[in-house]
Coordinates of N, CA and C in Angstrom, one line a residue:
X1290 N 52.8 26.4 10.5 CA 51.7 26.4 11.5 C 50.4 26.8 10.7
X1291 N 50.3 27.9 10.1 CA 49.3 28.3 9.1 C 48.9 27.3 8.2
X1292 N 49.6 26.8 7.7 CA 49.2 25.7 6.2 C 48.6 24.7 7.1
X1293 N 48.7 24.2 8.8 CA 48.7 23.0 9.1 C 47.0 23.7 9.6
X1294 N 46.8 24.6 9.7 CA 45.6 25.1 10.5 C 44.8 25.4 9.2
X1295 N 45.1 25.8 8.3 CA 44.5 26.1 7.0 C 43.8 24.6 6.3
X1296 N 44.6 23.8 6.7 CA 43.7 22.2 6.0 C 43.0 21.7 7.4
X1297 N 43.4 22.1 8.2 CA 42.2 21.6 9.2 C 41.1 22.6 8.8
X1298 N 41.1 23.5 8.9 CA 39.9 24.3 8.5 C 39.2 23.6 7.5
X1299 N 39.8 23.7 6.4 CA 39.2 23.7 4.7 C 38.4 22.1 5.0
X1300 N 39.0 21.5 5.8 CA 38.6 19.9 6.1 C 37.2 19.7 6.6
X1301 N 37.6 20.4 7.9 CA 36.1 20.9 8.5 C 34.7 21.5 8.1
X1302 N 35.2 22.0 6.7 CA 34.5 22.9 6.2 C 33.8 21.9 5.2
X1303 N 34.4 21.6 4.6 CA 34.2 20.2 3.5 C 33.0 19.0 4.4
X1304 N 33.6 18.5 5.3 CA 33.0 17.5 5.9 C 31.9 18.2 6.0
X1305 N 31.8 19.7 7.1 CA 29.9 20.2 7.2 C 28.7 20.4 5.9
X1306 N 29.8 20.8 4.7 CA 29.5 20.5 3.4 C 29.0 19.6 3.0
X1307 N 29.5 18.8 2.9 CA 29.2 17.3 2.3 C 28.0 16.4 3.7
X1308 N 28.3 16.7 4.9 CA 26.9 16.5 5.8 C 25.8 17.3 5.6
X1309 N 25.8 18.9 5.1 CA 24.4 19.2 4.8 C 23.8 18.9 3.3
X1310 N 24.4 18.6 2.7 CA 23.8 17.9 1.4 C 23.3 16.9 1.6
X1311 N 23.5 15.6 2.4 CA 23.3 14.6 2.4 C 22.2 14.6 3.2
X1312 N 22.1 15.1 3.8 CA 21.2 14.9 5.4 C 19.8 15.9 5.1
X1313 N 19.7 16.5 3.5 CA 18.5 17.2 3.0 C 17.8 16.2 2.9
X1314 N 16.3 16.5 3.0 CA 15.1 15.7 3.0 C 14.5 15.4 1.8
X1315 N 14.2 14.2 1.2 CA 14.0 14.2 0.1 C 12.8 15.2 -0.4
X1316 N 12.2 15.7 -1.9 CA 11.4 16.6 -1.8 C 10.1 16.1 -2.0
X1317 N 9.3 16.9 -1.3 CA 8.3 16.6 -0.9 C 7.2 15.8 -2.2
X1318 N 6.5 15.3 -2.0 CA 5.8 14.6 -3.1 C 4.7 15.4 -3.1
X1319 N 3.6 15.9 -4.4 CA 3.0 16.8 -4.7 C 1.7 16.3 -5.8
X1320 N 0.6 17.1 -5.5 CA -0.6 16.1 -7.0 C 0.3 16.1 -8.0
X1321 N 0.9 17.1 -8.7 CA 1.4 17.3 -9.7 C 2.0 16.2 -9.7
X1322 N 2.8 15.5 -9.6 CA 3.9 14.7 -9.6 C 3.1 13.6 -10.2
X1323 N 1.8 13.4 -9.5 CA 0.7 12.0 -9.7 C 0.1 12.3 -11.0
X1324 N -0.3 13.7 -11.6 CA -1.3 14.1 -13.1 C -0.5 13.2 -13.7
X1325 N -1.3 12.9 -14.6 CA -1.2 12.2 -16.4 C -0.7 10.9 -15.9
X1326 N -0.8 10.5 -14.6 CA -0.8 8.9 -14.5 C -2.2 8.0 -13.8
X1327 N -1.6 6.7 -14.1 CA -2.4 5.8 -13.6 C -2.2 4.6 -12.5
X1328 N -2.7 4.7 -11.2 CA -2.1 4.1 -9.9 C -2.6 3.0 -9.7
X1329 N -2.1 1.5 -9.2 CA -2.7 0.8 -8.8 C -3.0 1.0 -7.5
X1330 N -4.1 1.1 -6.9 CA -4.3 1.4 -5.1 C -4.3 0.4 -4.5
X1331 N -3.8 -0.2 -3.4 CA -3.9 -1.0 -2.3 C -4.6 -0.6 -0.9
X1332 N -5.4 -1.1 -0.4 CA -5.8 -0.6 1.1 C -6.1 -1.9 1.6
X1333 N -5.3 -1.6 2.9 CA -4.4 -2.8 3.7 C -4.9 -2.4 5.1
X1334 N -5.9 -3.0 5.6 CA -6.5 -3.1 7.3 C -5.1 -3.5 7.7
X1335 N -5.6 -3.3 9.3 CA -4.6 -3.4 10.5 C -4.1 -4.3 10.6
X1336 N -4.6 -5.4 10.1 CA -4.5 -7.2 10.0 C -3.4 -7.3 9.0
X1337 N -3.0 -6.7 7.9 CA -2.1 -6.8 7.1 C -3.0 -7.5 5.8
X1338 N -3.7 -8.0 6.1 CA -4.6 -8.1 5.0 C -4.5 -7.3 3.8
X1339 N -4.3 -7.7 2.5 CA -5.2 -6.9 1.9 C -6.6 -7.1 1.6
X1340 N -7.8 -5.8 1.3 CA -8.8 -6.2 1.5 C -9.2 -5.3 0.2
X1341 N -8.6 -4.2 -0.5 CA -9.7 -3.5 -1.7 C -8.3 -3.1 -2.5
X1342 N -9.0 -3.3 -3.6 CA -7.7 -2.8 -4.6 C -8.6 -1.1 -5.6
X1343 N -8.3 -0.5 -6.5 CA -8.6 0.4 -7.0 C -7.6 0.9 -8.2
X1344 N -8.5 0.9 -9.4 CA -6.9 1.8 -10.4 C -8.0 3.4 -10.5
X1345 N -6.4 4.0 -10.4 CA -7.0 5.4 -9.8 C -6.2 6.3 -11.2
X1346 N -7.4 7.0 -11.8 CA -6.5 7.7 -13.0 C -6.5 9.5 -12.7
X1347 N -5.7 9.5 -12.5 CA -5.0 11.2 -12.5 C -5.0 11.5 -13.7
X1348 N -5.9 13.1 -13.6 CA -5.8 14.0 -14.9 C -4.7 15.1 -15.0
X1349 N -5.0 15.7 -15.8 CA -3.8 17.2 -15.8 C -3.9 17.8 -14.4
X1350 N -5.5 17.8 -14.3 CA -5.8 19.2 -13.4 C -5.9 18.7 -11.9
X1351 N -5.5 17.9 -11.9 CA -5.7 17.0 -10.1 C -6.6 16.0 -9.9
X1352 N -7.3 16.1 -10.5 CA -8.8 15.6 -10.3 C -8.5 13.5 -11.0
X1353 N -9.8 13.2 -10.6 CA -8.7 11.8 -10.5 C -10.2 10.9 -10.5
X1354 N -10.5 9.9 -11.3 CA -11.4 8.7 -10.9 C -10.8 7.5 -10.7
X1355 N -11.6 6.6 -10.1 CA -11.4 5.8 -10.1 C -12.2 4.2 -10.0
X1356 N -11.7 2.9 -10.2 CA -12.3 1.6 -10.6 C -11.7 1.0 -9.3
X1357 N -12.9 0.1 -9.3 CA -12.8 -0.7 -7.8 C -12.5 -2.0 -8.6
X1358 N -11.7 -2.8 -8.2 CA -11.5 -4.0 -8.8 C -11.6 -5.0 -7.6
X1359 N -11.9 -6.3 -7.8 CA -11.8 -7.4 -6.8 C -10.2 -7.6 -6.4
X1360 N -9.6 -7.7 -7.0 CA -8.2 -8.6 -6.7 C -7.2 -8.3 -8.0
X1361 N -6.1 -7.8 -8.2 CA -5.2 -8.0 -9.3 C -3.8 -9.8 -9.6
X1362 N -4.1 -9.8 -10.3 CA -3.0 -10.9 -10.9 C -1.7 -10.3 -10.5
X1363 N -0.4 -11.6 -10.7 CA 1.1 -10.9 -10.5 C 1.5 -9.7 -11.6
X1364 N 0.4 -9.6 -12.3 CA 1.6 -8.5 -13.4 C 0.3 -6.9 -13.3
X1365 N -0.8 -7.1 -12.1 CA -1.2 -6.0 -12.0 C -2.6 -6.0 -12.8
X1366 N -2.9 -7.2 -13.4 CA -4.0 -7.1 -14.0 C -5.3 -7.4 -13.4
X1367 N -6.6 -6.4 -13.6 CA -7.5 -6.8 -12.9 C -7.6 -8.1 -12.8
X1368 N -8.5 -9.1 -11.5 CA -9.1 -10.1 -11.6 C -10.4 -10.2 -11.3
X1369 N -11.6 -10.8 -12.3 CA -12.9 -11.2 -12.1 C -13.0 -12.0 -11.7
X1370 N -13.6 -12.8 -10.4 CA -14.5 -14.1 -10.2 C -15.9 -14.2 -9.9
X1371 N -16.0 -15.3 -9.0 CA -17.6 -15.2 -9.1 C -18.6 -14.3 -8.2
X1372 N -17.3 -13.7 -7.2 CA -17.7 -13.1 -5.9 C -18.0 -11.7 -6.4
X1373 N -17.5 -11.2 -7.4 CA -17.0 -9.9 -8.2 C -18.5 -8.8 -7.8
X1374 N -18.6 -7.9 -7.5 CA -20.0 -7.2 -7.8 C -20.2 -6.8 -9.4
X1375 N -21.0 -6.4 -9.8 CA -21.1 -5.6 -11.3 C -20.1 -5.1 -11.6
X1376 N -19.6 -3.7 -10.7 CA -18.8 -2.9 -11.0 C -17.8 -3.6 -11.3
X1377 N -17.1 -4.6 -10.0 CA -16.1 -4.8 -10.4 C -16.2 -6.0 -11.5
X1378 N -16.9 -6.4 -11.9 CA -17.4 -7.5 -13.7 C -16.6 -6.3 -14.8
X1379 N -17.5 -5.2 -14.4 CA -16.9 -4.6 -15.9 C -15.9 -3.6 -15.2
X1380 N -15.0 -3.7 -14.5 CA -13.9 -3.0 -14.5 C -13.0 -3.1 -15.1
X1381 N -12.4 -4.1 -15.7 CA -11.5 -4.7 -17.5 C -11.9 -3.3 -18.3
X1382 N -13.0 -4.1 -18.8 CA -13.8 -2.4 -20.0 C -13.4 -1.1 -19.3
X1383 N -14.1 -1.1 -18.4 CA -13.8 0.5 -17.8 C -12.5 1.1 -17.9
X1384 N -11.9 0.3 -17.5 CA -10.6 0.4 -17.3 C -9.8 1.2 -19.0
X1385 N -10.0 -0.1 -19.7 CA -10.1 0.3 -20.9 C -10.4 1.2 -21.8
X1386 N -11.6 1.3 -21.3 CA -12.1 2.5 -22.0 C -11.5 4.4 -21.6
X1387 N -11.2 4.4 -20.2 CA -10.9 5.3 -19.5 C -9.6 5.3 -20.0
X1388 N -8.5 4.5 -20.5 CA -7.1 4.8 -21.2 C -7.3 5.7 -22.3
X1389 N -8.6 4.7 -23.6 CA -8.3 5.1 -24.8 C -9.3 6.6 -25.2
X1390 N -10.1 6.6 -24.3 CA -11.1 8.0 -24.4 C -11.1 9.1 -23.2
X1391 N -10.2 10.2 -23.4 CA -10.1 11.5 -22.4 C -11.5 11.7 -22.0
X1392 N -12.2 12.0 -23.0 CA -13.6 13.0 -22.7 C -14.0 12.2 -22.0
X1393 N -14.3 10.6 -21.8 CA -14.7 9.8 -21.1 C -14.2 10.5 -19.6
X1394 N -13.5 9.7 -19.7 CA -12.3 10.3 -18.3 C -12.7 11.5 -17.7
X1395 N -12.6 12.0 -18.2 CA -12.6 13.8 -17.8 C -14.2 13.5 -17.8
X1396 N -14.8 13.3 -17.8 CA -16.2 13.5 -17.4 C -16.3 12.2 -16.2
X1397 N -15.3 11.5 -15.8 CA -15.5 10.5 -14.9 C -14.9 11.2 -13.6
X1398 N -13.8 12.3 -14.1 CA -12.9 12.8 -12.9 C -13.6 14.1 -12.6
X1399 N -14.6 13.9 -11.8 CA -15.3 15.2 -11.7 C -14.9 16.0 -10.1
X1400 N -14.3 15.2 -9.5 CA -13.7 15.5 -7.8 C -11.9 14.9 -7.6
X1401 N -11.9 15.6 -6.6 CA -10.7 15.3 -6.0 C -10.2 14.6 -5.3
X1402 N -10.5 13.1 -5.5 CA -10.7 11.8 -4.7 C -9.6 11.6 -3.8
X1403 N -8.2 12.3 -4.5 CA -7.0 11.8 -4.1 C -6.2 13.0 -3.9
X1404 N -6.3 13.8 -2.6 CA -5.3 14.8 -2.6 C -4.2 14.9 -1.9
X1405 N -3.0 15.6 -2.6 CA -1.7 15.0 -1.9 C -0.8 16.4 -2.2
X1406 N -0.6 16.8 -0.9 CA 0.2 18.0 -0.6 C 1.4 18.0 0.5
X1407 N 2.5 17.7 0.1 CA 3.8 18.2 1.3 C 3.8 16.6 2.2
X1408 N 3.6 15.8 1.3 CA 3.7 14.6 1.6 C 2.8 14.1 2.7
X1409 N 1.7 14.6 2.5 CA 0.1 14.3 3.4 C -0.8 14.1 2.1
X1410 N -1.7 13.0 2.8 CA -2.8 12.1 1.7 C -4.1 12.4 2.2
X1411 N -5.0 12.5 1.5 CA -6.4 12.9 1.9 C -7.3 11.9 1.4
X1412 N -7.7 11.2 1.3 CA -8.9 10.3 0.7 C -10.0 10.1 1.0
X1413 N -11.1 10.4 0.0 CA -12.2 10.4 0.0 C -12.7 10.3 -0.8
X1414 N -12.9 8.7 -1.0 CA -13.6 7.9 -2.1 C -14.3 6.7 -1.3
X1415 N -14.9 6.7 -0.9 CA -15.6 5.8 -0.4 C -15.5 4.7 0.7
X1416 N -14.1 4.1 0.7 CA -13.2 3.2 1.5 C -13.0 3.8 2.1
X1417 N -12.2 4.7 2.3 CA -11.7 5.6 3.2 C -12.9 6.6 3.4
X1418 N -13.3 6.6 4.5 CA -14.6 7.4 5.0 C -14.6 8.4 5.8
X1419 N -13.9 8.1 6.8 CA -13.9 9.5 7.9 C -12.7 10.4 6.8
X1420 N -12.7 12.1 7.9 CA -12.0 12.8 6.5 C -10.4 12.6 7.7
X1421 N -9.8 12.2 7.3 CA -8.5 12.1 8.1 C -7.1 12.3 6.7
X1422 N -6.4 12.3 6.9 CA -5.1 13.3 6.5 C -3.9 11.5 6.9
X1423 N -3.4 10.9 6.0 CA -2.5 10.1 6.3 C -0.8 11.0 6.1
X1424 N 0.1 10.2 5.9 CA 1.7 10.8 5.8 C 1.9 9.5 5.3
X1425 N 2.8 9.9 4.0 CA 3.5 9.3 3.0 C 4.6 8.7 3.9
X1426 N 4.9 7.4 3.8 CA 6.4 6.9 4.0 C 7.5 7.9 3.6
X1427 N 8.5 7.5 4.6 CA 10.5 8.5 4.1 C 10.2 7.0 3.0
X1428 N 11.2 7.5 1.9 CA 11.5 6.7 1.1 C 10.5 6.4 -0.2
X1429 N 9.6 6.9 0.1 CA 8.5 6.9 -1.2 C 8.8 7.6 -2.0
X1430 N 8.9 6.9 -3.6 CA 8.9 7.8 -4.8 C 7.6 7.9 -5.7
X1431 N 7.5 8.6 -6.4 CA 6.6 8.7 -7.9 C 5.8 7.2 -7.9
X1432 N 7.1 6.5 -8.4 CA 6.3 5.1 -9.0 C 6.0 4.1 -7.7
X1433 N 5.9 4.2 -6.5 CA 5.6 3.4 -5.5 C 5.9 3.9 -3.9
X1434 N 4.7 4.1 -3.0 CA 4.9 4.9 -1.9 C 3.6 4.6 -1.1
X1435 N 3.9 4.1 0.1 CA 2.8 3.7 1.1 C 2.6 5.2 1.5
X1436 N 1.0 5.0 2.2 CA 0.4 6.1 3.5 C 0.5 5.5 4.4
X1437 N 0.7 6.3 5.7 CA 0.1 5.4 6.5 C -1.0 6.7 7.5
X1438 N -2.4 5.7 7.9 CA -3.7 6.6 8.7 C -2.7 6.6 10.2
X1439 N -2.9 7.2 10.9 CA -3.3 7.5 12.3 C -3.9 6.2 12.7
X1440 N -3.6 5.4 13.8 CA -4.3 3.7 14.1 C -5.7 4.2 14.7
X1441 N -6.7 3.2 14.2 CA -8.2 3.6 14.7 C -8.7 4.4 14.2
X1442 N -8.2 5.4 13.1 CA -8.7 6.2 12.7 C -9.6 5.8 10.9
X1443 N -9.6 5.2 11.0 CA -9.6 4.4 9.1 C -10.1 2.9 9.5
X1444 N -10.5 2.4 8.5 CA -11.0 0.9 8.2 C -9.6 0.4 7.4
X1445 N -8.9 0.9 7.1 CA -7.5 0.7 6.3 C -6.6 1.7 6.9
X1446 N -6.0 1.6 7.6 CA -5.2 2.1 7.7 C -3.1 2.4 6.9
X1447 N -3.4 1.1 6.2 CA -2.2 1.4 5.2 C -2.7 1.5 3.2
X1448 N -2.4 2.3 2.7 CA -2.7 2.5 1.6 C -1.2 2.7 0.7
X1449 N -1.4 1.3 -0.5 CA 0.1 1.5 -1.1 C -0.5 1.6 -2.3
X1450 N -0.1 2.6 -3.1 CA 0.0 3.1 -4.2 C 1.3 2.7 -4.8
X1451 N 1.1 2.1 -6.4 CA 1.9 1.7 -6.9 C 1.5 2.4 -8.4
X1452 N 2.3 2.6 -9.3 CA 2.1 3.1 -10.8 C 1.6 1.8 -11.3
X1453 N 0.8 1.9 -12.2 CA 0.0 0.7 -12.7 C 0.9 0.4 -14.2
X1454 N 1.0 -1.0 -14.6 CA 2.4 -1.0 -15.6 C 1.8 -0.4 -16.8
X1455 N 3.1 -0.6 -17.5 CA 2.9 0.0 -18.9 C 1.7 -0.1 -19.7
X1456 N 1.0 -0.9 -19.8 CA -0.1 -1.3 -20.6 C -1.6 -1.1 -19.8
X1457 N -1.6 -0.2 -18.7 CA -2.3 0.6 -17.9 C -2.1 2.1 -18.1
X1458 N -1.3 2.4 -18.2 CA -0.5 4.2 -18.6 C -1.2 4.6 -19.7
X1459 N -1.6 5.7 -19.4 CA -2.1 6.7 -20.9 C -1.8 6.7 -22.4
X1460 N -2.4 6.2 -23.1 CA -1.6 6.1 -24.6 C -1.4 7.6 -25.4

């Protein structure tokens, strides 16, 4: 009778075991986690539209600039046409230049355009205008993770951040 109540136990015990590990929350996403990279931005109105793209470069220290582009190609590369403003004409160069020169950079990353704490997003760069506080998607990692605003609250209300490929990344 003991041995038969002793593996019921140990069973029970196991299973709550094996349920509290599994059922932990993934951990929380952090600026840190974003420094020394480079993000392709997306912001996506209520329409599902996309309507503004942005590569957004994280420093060591939090701090973060960024390029407004018209439109990206399938493999994430800016695109110029004719509608393009200035800025976005020379965002190729910028772009470029902001990989291969820090001091550049660091003199471009003068604010904290992009703050991200406990899996809440703050943005305030220009598109995003009122100061509102989004929440990261369950399921978001490092290399790819939607926000989503509060409805009405934003001109975009969904913002997908994606890692910008290899040949975007810091050399």
């Amino acid at each position: 009778m003991k041995k038969y109540l002793l593996s019921i136990i140990i069973a029970v015990m196991t299973f709550f075991i094996t349920l509290t590990i599994t059922d932990k929350p993934a951990q929380a996403m952090t600026q840190k986690s974003l420094n020394n990279h480079v993000y392709l931005v997306t912001f996506i109105n209520s329409n599902g539209y996309t309507t503004a793209h942005q590569y957004v470069f994280f420093t060591t220290n939090g701090k973060s600039a960024y390029v407004n582009v018209t439109d990206t190609d399938q493999s994430g590369k800016p695109v110029v046409n004719k509608d393009s403003t200035k800025e976005e004409k020379a965002a190729p160069r910028t772009i470029n230049r902001y990989l291969v020169d820090r001091k550049l950079l660091n003199k471009a990353a003068s604010k904290k355009y992009y703050k991200i704490k406990e899996n809440k997003v703050t943005i305030d760069n220009g598109l995003i205008t009122k100061k509102s506080t989004g929440n990261i998607e369950k399921g978001g990692k490092v290399e790819k993770f939607t926000v989503n605003f509060p409805d009405g609250t934003q001109k975009y209300d969904r913002v997908l951040f994606q890692m910008a490929q290899r040949d975007y990344q810091y050399r």
